[in-house]
JSON list of C-alpha atoms in Angstrom, two decimals:
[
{"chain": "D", "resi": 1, "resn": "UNK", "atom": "CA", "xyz": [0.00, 0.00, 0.00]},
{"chain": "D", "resi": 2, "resn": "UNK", "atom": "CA", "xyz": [1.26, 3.48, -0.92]},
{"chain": "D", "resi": 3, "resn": "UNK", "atom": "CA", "xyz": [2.02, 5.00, 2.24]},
{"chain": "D", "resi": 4, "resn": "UNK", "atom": "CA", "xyz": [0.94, 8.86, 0.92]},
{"chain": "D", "resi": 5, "resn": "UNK", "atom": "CA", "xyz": [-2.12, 7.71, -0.25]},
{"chain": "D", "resi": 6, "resn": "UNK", "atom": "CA", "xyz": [-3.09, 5.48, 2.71]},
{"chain": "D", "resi": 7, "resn": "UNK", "atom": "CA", "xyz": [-2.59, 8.79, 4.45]},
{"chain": "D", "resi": 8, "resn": "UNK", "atom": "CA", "xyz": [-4.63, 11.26, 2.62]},
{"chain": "D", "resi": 9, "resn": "UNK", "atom": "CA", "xyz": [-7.26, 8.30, 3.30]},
{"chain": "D", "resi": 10, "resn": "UNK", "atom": "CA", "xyz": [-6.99, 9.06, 6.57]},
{"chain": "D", "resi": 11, "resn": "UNK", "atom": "CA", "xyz": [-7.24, 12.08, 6.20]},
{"chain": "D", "resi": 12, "resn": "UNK", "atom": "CA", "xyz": [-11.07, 11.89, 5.08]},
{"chain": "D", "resi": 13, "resn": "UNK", "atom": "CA", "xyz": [-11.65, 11.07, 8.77]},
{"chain": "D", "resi": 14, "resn": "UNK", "atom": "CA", "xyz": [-11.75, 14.15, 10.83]},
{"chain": "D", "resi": 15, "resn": "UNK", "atom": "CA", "xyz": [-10.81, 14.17, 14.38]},
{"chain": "D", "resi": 16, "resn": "UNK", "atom": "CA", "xyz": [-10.04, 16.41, 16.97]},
{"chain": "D", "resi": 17, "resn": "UNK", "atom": "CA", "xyz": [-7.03, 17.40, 17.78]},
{"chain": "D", "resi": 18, "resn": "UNK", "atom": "CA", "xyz": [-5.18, 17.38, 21.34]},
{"chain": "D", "resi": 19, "resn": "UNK", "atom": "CA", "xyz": [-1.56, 18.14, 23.03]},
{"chain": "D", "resi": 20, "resn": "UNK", "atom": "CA", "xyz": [-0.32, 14.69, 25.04]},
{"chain": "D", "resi": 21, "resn": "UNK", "atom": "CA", "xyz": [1.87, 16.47, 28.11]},
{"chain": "D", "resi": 22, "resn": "UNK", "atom": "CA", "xyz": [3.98, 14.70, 30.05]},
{"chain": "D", "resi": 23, "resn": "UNK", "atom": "CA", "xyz": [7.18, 15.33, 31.77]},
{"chain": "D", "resi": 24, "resn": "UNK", "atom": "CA", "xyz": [10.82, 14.94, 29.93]},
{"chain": "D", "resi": 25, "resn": "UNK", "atom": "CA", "xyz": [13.69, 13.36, 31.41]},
{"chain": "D", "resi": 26, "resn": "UNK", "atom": "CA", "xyz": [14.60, 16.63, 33.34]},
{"chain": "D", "resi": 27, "resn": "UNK", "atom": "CA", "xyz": [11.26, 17.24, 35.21]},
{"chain": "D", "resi": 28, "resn": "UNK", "atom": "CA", "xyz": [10.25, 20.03, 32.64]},
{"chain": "D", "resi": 29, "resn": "UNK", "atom": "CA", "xyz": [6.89, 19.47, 31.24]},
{"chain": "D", "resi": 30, "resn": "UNK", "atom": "CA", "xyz": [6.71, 18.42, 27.44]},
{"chain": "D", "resi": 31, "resn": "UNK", "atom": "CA", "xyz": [4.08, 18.17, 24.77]},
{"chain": "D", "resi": 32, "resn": "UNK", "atom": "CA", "xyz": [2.81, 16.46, 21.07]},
{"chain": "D", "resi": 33, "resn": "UNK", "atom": "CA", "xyz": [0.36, 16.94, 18.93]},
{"chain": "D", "resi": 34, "resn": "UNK", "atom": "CA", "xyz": [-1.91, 13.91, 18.38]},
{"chain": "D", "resi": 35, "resn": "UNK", "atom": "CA", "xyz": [-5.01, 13.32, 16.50]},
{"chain": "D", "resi": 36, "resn": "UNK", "atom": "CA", "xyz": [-4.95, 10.11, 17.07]},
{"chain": "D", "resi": 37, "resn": "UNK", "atom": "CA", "xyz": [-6.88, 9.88, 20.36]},
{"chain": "D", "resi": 38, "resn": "UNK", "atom": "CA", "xyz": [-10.29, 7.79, 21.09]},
{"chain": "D", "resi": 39, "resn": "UNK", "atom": "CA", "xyz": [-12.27, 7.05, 24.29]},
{"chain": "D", "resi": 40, "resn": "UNK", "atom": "CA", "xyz": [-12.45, 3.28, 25.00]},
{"chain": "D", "resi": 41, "resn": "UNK", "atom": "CA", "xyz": [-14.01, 2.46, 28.40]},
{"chain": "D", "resi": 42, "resn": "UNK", "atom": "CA", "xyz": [-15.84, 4.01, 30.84]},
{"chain": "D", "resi": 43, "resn": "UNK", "atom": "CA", "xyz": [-15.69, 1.16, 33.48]},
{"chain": "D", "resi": 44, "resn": "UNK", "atom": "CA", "xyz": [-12.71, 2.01, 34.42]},
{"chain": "D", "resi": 45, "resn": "UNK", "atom": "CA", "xyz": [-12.33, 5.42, 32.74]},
{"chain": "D", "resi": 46, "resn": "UNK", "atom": "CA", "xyz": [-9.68, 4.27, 30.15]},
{"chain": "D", "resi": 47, "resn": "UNK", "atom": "CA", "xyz": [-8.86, 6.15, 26.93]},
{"chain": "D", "resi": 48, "resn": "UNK", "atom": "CA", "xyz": [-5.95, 5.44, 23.95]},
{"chain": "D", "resi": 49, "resn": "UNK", "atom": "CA", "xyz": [-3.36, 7.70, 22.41]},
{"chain": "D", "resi": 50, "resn": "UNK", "atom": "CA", "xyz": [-1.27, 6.56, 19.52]},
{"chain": "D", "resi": 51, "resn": "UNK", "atom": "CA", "xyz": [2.30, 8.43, 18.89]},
{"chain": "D", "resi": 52, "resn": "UNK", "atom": "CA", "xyz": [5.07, 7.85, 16.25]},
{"chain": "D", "resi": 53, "resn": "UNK", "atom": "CA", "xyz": [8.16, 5.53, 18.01]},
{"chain": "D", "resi": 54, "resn": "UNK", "atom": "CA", "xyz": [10.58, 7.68, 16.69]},
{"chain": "D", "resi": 55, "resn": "UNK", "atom": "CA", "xyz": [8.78, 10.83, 18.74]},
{"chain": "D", "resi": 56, "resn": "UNK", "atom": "CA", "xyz": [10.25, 12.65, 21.58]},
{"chain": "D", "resi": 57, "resn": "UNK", "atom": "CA", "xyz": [7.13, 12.17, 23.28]},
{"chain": "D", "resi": 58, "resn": "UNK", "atom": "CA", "xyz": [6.73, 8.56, 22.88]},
{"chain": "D", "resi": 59, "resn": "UNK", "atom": "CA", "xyz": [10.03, 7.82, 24.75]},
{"chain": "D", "resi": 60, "resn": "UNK", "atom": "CA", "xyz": [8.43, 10.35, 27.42]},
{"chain": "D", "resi": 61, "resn": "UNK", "atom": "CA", "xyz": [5.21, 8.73, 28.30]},
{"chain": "D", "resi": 62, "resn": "UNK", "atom": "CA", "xyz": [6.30, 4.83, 28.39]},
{"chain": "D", "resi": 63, "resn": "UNK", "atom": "CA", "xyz": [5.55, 4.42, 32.41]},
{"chain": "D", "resi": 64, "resn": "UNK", "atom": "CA", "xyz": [4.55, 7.73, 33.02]},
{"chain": "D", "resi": 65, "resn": "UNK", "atom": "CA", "xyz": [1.39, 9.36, 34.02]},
{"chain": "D", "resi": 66, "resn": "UNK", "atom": "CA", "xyz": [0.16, 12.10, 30.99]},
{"chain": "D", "resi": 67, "resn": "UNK", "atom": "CA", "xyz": [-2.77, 14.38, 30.12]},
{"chain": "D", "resi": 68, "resn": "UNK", "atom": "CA", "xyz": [-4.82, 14.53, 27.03]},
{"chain": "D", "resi": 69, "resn": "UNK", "atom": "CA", "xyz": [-5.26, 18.37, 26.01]},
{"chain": "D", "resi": 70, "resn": "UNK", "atom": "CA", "xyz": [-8.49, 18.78, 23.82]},
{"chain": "D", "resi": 71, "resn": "UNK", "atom": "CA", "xyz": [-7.65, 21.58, 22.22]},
{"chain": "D", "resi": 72, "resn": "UNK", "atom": "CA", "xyz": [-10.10, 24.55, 21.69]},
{"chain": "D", "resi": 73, "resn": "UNK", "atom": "CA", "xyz": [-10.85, 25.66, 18.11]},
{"chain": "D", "resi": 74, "resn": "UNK", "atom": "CA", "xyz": [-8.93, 28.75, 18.57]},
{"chain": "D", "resi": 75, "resn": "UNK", "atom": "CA", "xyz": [-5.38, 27.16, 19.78]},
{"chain": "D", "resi": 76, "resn": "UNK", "atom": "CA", "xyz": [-4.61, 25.68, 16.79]},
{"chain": "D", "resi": 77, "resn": "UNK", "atom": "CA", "xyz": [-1.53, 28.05, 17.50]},
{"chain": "D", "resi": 78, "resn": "UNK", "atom": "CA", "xyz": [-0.54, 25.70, 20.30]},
{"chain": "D", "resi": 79, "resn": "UNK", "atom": "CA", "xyz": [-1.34, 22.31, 18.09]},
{"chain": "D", "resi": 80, "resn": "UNK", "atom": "CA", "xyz": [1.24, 24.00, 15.77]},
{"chain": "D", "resi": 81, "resn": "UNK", "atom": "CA", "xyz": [3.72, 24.70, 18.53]},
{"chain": "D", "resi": 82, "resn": "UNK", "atom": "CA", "xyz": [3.33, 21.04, 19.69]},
{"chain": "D", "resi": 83, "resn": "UNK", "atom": "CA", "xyz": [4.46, 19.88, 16.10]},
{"chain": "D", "resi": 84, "resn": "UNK", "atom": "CA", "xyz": [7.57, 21.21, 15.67]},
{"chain": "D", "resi": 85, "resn": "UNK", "atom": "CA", "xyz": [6.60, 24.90, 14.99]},
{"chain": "D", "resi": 86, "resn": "UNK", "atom": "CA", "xyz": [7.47, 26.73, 17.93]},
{"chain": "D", "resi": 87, "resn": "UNK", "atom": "CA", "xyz": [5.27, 29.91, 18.84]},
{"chain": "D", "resi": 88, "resn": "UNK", "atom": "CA", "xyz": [6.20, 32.92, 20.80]},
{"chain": "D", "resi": 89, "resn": "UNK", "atom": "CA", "xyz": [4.78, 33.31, 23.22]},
{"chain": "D", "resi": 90, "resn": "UNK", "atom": "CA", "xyz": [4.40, 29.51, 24.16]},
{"chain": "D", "resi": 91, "resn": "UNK", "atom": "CA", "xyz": [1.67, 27.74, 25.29]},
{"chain": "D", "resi": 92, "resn": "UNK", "atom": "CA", "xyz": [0.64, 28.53, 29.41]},
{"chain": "D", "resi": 93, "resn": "UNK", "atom": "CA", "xyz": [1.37, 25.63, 31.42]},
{"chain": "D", "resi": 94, "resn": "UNK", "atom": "CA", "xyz": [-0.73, 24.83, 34.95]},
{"chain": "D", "resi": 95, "resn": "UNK", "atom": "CA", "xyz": [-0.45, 21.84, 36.75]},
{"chain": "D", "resi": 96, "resn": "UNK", "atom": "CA", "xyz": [-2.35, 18.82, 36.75]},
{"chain": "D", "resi": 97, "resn": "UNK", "atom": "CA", "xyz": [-2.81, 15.79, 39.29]},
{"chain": "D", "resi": 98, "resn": "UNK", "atom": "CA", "xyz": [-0.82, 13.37, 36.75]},
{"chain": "D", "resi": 99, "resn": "UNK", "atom": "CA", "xyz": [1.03, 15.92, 34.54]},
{"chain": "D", "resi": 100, "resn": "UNK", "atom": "CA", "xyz": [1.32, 19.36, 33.17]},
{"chain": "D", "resi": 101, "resn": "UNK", "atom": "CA", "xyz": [-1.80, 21.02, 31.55]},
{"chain": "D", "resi": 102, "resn": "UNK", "atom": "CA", "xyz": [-2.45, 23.66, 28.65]},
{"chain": "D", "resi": 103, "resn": "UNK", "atom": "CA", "xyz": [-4.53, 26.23, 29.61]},
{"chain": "D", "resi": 104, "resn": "UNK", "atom": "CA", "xyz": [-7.49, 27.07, 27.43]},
{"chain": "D", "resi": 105, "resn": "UNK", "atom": "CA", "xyz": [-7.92, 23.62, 26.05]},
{"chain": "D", "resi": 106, "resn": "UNK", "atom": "CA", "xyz": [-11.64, 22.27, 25.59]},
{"chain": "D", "resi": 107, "resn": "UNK", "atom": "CA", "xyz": [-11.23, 19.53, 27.68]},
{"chain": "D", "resi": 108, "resn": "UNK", "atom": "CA", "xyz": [-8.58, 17.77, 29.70]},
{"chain": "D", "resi": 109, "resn": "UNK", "atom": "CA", "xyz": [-8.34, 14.05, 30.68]},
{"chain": "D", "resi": 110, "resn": "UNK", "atom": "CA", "xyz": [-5.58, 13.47, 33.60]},
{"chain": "D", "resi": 111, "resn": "UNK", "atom": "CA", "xyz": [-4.34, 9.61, 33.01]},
{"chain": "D", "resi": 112, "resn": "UNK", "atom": "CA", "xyz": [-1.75, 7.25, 34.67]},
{"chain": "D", "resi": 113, "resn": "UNK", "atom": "CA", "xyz": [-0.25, 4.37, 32.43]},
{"chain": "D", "resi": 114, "resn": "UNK", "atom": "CA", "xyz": [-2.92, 1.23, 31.71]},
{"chain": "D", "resi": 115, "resn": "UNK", "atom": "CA", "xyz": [-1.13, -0.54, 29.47]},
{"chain": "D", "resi": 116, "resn": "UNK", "atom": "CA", "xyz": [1.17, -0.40, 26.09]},
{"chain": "D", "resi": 117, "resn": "UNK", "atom": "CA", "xyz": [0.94, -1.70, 22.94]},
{"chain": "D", "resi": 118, "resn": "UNK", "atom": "CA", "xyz": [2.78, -2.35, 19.59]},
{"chain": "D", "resi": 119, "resn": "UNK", "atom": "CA", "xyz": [1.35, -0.24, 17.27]},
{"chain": "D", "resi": 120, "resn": "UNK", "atom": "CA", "xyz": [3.80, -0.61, 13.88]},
{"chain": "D", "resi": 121, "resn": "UNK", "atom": "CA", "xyz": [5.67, 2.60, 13.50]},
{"chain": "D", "resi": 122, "resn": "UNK", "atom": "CA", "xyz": [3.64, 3.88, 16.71]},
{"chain": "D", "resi": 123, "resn": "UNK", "atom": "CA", "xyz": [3.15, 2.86, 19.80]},
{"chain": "D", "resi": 124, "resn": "UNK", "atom": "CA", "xyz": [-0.32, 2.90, 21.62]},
{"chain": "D", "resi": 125, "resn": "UNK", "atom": "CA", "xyz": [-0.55, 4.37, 24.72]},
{"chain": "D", "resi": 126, "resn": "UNK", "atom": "CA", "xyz": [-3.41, 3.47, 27.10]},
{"chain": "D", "resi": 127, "resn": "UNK", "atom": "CA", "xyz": [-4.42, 5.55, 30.28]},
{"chain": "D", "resi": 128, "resn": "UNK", "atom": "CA", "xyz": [-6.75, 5.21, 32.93]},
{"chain": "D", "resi": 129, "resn": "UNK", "atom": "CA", "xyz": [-8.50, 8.79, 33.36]},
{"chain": "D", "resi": 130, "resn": "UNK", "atom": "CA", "xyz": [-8.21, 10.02, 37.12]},
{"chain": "D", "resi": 131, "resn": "UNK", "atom": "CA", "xyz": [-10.00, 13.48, 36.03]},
{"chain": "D", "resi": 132, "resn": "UNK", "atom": "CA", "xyz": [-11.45, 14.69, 33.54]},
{"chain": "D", "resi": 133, "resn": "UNK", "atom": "CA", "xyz": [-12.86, 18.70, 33.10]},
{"chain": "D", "resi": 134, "resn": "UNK", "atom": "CA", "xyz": [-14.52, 20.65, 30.25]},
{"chain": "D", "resi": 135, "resn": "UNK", "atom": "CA", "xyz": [-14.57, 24.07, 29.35]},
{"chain": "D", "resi": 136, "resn": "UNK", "atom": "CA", "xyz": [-17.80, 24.04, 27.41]},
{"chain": "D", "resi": 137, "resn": "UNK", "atom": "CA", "xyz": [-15.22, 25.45, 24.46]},
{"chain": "D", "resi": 138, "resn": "UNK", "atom": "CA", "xyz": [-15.45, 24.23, 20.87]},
{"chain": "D", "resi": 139, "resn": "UNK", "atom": "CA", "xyz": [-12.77, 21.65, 19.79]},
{"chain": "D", "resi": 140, "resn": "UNK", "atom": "CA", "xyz": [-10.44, 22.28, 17.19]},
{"chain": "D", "resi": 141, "resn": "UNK", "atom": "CA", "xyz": [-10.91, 19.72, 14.27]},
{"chain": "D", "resi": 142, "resn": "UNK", "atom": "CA", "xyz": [-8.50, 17.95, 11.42]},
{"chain": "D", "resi": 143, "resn": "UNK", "atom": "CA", "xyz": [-9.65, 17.42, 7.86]},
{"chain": "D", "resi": 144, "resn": "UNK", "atom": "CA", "xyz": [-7.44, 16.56, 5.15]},
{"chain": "D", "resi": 145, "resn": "UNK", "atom": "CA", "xyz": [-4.47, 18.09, 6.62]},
{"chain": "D", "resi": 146, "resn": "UNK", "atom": "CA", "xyz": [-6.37, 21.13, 7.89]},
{"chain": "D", "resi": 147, "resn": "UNK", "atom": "CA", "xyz": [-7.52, 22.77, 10.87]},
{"chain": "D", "resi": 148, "resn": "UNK", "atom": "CA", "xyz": [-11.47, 23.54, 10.98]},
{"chain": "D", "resi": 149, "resn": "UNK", "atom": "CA", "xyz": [-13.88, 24.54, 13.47]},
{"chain": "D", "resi": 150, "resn": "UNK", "atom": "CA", "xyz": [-17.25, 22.92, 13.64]},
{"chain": "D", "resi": 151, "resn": "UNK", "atom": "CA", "xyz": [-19.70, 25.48, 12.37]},
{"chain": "D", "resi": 152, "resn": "UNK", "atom": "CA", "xyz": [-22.77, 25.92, 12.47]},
{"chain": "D", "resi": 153, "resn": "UNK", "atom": "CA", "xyz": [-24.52, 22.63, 13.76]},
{"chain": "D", "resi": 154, "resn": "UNK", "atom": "CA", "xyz": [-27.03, 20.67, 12.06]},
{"chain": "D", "resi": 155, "resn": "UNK", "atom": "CA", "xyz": [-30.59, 20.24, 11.97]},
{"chain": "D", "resi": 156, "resn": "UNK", "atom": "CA", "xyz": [-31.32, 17.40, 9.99]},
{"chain": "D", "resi": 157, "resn": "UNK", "atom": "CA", "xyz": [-29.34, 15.08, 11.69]},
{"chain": "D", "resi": 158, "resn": "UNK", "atom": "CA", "xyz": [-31.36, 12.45, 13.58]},
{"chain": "D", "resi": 159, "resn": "UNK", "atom": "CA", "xyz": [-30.43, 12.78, 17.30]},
{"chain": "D", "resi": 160, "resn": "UNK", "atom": "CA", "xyz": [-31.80, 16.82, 17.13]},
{"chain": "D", "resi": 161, "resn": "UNK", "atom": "CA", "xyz": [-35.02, 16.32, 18.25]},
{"chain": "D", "resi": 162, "resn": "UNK", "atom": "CA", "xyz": [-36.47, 13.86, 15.22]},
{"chain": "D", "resi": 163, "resn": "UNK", "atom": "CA", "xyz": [-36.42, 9.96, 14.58]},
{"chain": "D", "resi": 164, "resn": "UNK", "atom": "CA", "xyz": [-35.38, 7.80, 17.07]},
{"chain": "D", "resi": 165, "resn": "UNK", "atom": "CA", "xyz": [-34.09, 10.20, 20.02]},
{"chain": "D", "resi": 166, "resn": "UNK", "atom": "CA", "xyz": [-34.69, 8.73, 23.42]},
{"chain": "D", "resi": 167, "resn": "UNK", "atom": "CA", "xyz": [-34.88, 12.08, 24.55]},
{"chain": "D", "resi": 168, "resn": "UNK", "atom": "CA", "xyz": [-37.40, 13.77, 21.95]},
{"chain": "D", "resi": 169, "resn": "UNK", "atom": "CA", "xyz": [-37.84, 11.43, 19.47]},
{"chain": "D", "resi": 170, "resn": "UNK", "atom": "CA", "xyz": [-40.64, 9.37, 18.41]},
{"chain": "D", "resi": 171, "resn": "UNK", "atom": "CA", "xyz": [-39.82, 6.66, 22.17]},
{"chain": "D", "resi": 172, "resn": "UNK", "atom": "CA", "xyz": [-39.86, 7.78, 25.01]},
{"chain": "D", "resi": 173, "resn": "UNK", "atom": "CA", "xyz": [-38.85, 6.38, 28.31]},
{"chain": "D", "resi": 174, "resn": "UNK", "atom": "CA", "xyz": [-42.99, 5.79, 29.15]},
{"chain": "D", "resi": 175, "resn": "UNK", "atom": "CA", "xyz": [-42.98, 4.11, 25.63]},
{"chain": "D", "resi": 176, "resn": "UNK", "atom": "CA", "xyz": [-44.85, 0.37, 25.76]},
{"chain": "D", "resi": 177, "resn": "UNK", "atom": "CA", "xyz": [-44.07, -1.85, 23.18]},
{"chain": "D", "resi": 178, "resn": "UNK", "atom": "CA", "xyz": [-46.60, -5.08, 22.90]},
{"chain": "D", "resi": 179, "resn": "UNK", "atom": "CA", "xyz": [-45.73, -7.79, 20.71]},
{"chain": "D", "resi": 180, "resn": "UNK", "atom": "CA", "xyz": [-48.38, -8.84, 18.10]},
{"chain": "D", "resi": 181, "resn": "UNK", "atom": "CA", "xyz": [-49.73, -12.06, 18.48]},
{"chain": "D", "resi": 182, "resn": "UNK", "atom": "CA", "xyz": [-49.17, -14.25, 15.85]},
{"chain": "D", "resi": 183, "resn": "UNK", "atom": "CA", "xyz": [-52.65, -15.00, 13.58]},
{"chain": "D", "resi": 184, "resn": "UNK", "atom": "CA", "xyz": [-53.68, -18.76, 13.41]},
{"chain": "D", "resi": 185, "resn": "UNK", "atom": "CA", "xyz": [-54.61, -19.96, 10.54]},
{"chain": "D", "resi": 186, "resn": "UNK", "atom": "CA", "xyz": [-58.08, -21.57, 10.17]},
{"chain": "D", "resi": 187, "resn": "UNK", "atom": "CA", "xyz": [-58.72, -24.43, 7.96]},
{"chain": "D", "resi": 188, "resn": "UNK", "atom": "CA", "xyz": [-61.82, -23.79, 5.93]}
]
């Protein structure tokens, strides 16, 4: 498989993008961009970052506790910073109960190690989420190599308020269902 195109294939998924912090070697605290972040339990609160071997980063968070910084659609400043574009000013740092945290982000998930896996040319990282906080912020997304906002939201999807929403929809919770009883045939 051609490795370009298997990216730009990728690329047709959009995801959000976050800023993995963790501590370096010296103490200091230490960031990378990664869009390649899901959720995958919430019994226990476990979710899974995947970063290249070769990455500072990766040699970083092997053992370590880190901190998954969903970032805010307007820092996509500090998701360039994070990937080997440097900004000036830098990003503001506070701390967190497992490692350092970027201010402004949408949402932060504070994670001690779970396990490791071999990933290929990555490695995937899985934490167990100790706390987790919100901003009420929009995310910054990736799309075909891009940053984008989410815009306007929309109407015709199915879970606002039409179809099948538990909430709204066409069931509710006080929602009966009987089942039909079968019709017998009658020989004539």
């Amino acid at each position: 498989m051609d490795p370009r195109k298997l990216r730009n294939i990728f690329g047709e998924f959009a995801s959000g993008v976050t800023v993995i912090t963790c501590r370096n070697d010296a103490g200091e605290p230490h960031g990378a961009t990664v869009t390649a972040f899901t959720s995958i339990s919430l019994e226990p609160a476990l979710c899974q970052v995947t970063l290249t071997r070769s990455s500072k980063a990766c040699k970083y968070l092997g053992g370590s506790p880190f901190a998954v910084n969903i970032l805010a659609s307007d820092q996509s400043d500090t998701a360039m910073h994070f990937a080997g574009r440097p900004r000036d000013p830098g990003p503001r740092w506070a701390d967190g109960p497992t490692a350092p945290l970027l201010c402004g982000s949408a949402a932060t998930l504070s994670c001690t190690p779970w396990a490791e896996y071999d990933g290929g040319d990555h490695i995937i990282f899985i934490g167990e989420i100790v706390e987790a906080t919100a901003s009420g912020a929009d995310p910054l997304v990736f799309y075909r190599s891009t940053f984008h906002d989410l815009g306007a939201p929309s109407h015709a999807a199915a879970w606002n308020g039409s179809m099948d929403d538990p909430n709204s929809g066409w069931f509710d919770e006080t929602t009966v269902f009987r089942p039909i009883a079968p019709r017998i045939k009658t020989p004539a």
